[in-house]
Amino acid sequence: MHCTPDSVVIRPSILYFGTPIILITTRNPDGSTDITPMSSAWALADRVVIGLTSDGQGLANLLRERECVLNLADTAQHESIERLAPTTGRDPVPAWKRDIGYRHEPDKFALACWHALPSSTVAAPRIAESPLQLEARLSHALACQLDAWRGQAGGYVILELEVLRVHAHAEIVIPGTQHIDPARYHPLFYVFRHYFGRGSRLGRTFKAEV
């Protein structure tokens, strides 16, 4: 006899069910760099769609400059990301963030102990330690209000980005190809506010090229 698992109806406080962490680098008005860790993104063809809260410095920079770098984090970066987690480039710190423990941090590269690399097509630098660095240009932005979500935070913005150039650590590229080696690439996932690495491979889709 086949038995189906029991299920219950719940109302979780967040729905971060597990997506890779992206570190968005943008240029501040004074020419310095902001780093925004985030985990609400999906990709299709040469487009990446992300979601950001409406009052962050990274979003303000992205809307003004209309470009950024999407640095995909790997498992070796999780401790540095957590050092950045309670910080913001916005000064003064928005009230709702201050109330839950955020503080202003003007030099996130130094705090994370990462190194900046110049980009080819955008002004913002890349993060050398990230195995994949996607230079991108803003195509569309859609502001959304969400009354039930942190009343003081306002809402969020959905942004569609066109990827202009992809930089990859040589060690994760299959030699002689344009393909990432999935066995050597170790993305960092954010699962219900916990950090996880990738498990063992379970199989491959019929569309896989390698």
Coordinates of C-alpha atoms in Angstrom, one line a residue:
M1 CA 0.0 0.0 0.0
H2 CA 1.3 3.4 -0.9
C3 CA 1.3 6.0 1.9
T4 CA 1.5 9.7 1.2
P5 CA 3.3 11.9 3.7
D6 CA 1.2 13.9 6.2
S7 CA 1.1 17.7 5.7
V8 CA -0.1 20.6 7.8
V9 CA -1.0 24.2 6.9
I10 CA 1.5 26.7 8.2
R11 CA 2.2 30.4 8.0
P12 CA 6.0 30.8 7.9
S13 CA 7.5 34.2 8.6
I14 CA 9.7 34.0 5.5
L15 CA 9.7 32.0 2.3
Y16 CA 13.4 31.7 1.6
F17 CA 13.0 28.1 0.5
G18 CA 16.5 27.9 -1.0
T19 CA 18.2 29.9 -3.7
P20 CA 21.9 30.8 -4.3
I21 CA 23.3 33.9 -2.5
I22 CA 24.3 36.7 -4.8
L23 CA 26.6 39.6 -3.7
I24 CA 25.6 42.7 -5.7
T25 CA 28.3 45.3 -6.1
T26 CA 27.2 48.8 -7.0
R27 CA 28.8 52.2 -7.0
N28 CA 27.9 54.8 -4.3
P29 CA 27.5 58.5 -5.2
D30 CA 31.0 59.2 -3.9
G31 CA 32.6 56.5 -6.1
S32 CA 33.0 53.9 -3.3
T33 CA 31.4 50.4 -3.5
D34 CA 28.4 48.9 -1.8
I35 CA 28.0 45.2 -1.4
T36 CA 24.4 43.9 -1.1
P37 CA 24.0 40.2 -0.1
M38 CA 20.7 38.8 -1.4
S39 CA 19.0 35.5 -2.2
S40 CA 15.9 36.4 -4.2
A41 CA 17.0 35.8 -7.8
W42 CA 16.3 33.7 -10.9
A43 CA 17.9 33.5 -14.3
L44 CA 16.6 32.8 -17.9
A45 CA 18.8 33.1 -21.0
D46 CA 20.9 36.2 -20.5
R47 CA 18.6 37.8 -18.0
V48 CA 18.6 37.7 -14.2
V49 CA 15.6 38.9 -12.2
I50 CA 16.2 40.0 -8.6
G51 CA 14.1 41.4 -5.7
L52 CA 15.3 44.0 -3.2
T53 CA 13.8 46.0 -0.4
S54 CA 12.9 49.5 -1.4
D55 CA 15.1 51.4 1.0
G56 CA 18.5 49.8 0.6
Q57 CA 21.7 51.6 -0.6
G58 CA 22.3 49.0 -3.2
L59 CA 19.0 49.5 -4.8
A60 CA 19.4 53.3 -4.8
N61 CA 22.8 52.8 -6.5
L62 CA 21.4 50.3 -9.0
L63 CA 18.5 52.6 -10.0
R64 CA 20.8 55.6 -10.4
E65 CA 23.7 53.9 -12.2
R66 CA 21.5 51.3 -14.0
E67 CA 24.3 48.7 -13.7
C68 CA 25.9 46.4 -11.2
V69 CA 27.9 43.1 -10.8
L70 CA 26.2 40.0 -9.6
N71 CA 28.8 38.0 -7.8
L72 CA 27.7 34.5 -7.0
A73 CA 28.9 33.3 -3.7
D74 CA 30.4 30.0 -2.9
T75 CA 30.5 28.0 0.3
A76 CA 33.9 29.4 1.3
Q77 CA 32.4 32.8 1.6
H78 CA 29.6 32.1 4.2
E79 CA 31.4 33.5 7.2
S80 CA 32.3 36.7 5.4
I81 CA 28.7 37.1 4.2
E82 CA 27.5 36.7 7.8
R83 CA 29.8 39.5 8.9
L84 CA 28.1 41.7 6.2
A85 CA 24.6 40.5 7.1
P86 CA 23.8 43.1 9.9
T87 CA 25.3 46.0 7.9
T88 CA 23.9 48.6 5.5
G89 CA 25.5 51.1 3.2
R90 CA 22.6 53.5 4.0
D91 CA 23.4 56.4 6.4
P92 CA 21.4 57.0 8.4
V93 CA 20.2 53.5 8.9
P94 CA 16.5 53.1 8.2
A95 CA 14.5 52.8 11.4
W96 CA 13.2 49.3 10.9
K97 CA 16.7 48.0 10.2
R98 CA 18.2 49.9 13.2
D99 CA 15.5 48.3 15.4
I100 CA 16.6 44.8 14.5
G101 CA 20.3 45.4 14.9
Y102 CA 21.7 46.8 11.6
R103 CA 24.5 49.3 11.5
H104 CA 26.1 51.4 8.9
E105 CA 29.3 50.1 7.2
P106 CA 31.1 52.3 4.7
D107 CA 33.7 49.7 3.6
K108 CA 32.2 46.3 3.1
F109 CA 35.2 45.0 1.2
A110 CA 37.4 45.5 4.2
L111 CA 34.9 44.0 6.6
A112 CA 34.5 40.9 4.5
C113 CA 38.2 40.6 3.7
W114 CA 37.5 40.5 0.0
H115 CA 39.4 42.0 -2.9
A116 CA 38.0 44.2 -5.7
L117 CA 38.7 43.6 -9.4
P118 CA 37.9 46.1 -12.2
S119 CA 35.0 45.2 -14.4
S120 CA 35.0 45.4 -18.2
T121 CA 31.6 46.9 -19.1
V122 CA 30.3 48.5 -15.9
A123 CA 31.8 50.9 -13.3
A124 CA 31.2 48.7 -10.2
P125 CA 34.0 46.3 -9.3
R126 CA 33.8 42.5 -9.1
I127 CA 34.5 40.4 -6.0
A128 CA 37.6 38.4 -6.7
E129 CA 36.7 35.6 -4.3
S130 CA 33.3 34.9 -6.0
P131 CA 33.6 32.0 -8.5
L132 CA 31.1 33.7 -10.9
Q133 CA 30.9 37.4 -11.6
L134 CA 28.2 38.7 -13.9
E135 CA 28.5 42.2 -15.2
A136 CA 24.9 43.4 -15.8
R137 CA 22.8 46.3 -17.0
L138 CA 19.3 47.3 -15.7
S139 CA 16.5 46.7 -18.2
H140 CA 13.4 47.1 -16.1
A141 CA 12.3 47.9 -12.6
L142 CA 8.9 47.5 -10.9
A143 CA 8.2 48.9 -7.5
C144 CA 5.7 46.9 -5.4
Q145 CA 4.0 47.8 -2.1
L146 CA 3.5 45.1 0.5
D147 CA 1.5 46.4 3.5
A148 CA 1.9 43.2 5.5
W149 CA 5.7 43.1 5.3
R150 CA 7.5 45.2 7.8
G151 CA 5.2 48.3 7.7
Q152 CA 8.2 50.7 8.0
A153 CA 10.1 49.0 5.2
G154 CA 7.6 50.0 2.6
G155 CA 7.9 47.5 -0.2
Y156 CA 10.3 46.0 -2.6
V157 CA 11.5 46.4 -6.2
I158 CA 11.7 43.7 -8.9
L159 CA 14.6 44.3 -11.3
E160 CA 15.4 42.6 -14.6
L161 CA 19.1 42.7 -15.5
E162 CA 20.8 41.9 -18.8
V163 CA 24.0 40.1 -18.3
L164 CA 26.8 41.7 -20.4
R165 CA 29.8 39.6 -19.4
V166 CA 30.5 36.6 -17.3
H167 CA 33.8 36.1 -15.5
A168 CA 34.5 32.6 -14.0
H169 CA 37.3 31.2 -11.9
A170 CA 39.4 29.0 -14.3
E171 CA 39.2 26.1 -11.9
I172 CA 35.4 25.7 -12.4
V173 CA 35.5 26.0 -16.2
I174 CA 35.8 22.8 -18.3
P175 CA 39.0 23.3 -20.2
G176 CA 38.5 24.2 -23.8
T177 CA 34.8 24.9 -23.4
Q178 CA 32.4 27.7 -22.4
H179 CA 30.8 25.4 -19.7
I180 CA 30.9 25.5 -15.9
D181 CA 31.9 22.2 -14.4
P182 CA 29.0 21.5 -12.0
A183 CA 31.2 19.1 -10.1
R184 CA 33.7 21.9 -9.2
Y185 CA 31.2 24.8 -8.7
H186 CA 29.9 25.0 -5.1
P187 CA 27.2 27.7 -4.7
L188 CA 26.1 28.9 -1.3
F189 CA 22.4 28.5 -0.7
Y190 CA 20.2 30.4 1.7
V191 CA 17.5 28.1 3.1
F192 CA 15.1 29.5 5.6
R193 CA 17.8 31.8 6.9
H194 CA 20.5 29.1 7.2
Y195 CA 23.5 28.6 5.0
F196 CA 23.9 25.4 3.0
G197 CA 26.2 24.0 0.4
R198 CA 25.4 21.7 -2.4
G199 CA 24.8 18.0 -1.7
S200 CA 26.0 15.1 -4.0
R201 CA 24.8 15.0 -7.6
L202 CA 21.5 13.1 -8.1
G203 CA 21.5 13.0 -11.8
R204 CA 21.4 15.1 -15.0
T205 CA 18.6 16.5 -17.2
F206 CA 18.4 15.4 -20.8
K207 CA 19.3 19.0 -21.8
A208 CA 22.6 19.0 -20.0
E209 CA 25.5 19.8 -22.4
V210 CA 28.3 18.4 -20.2

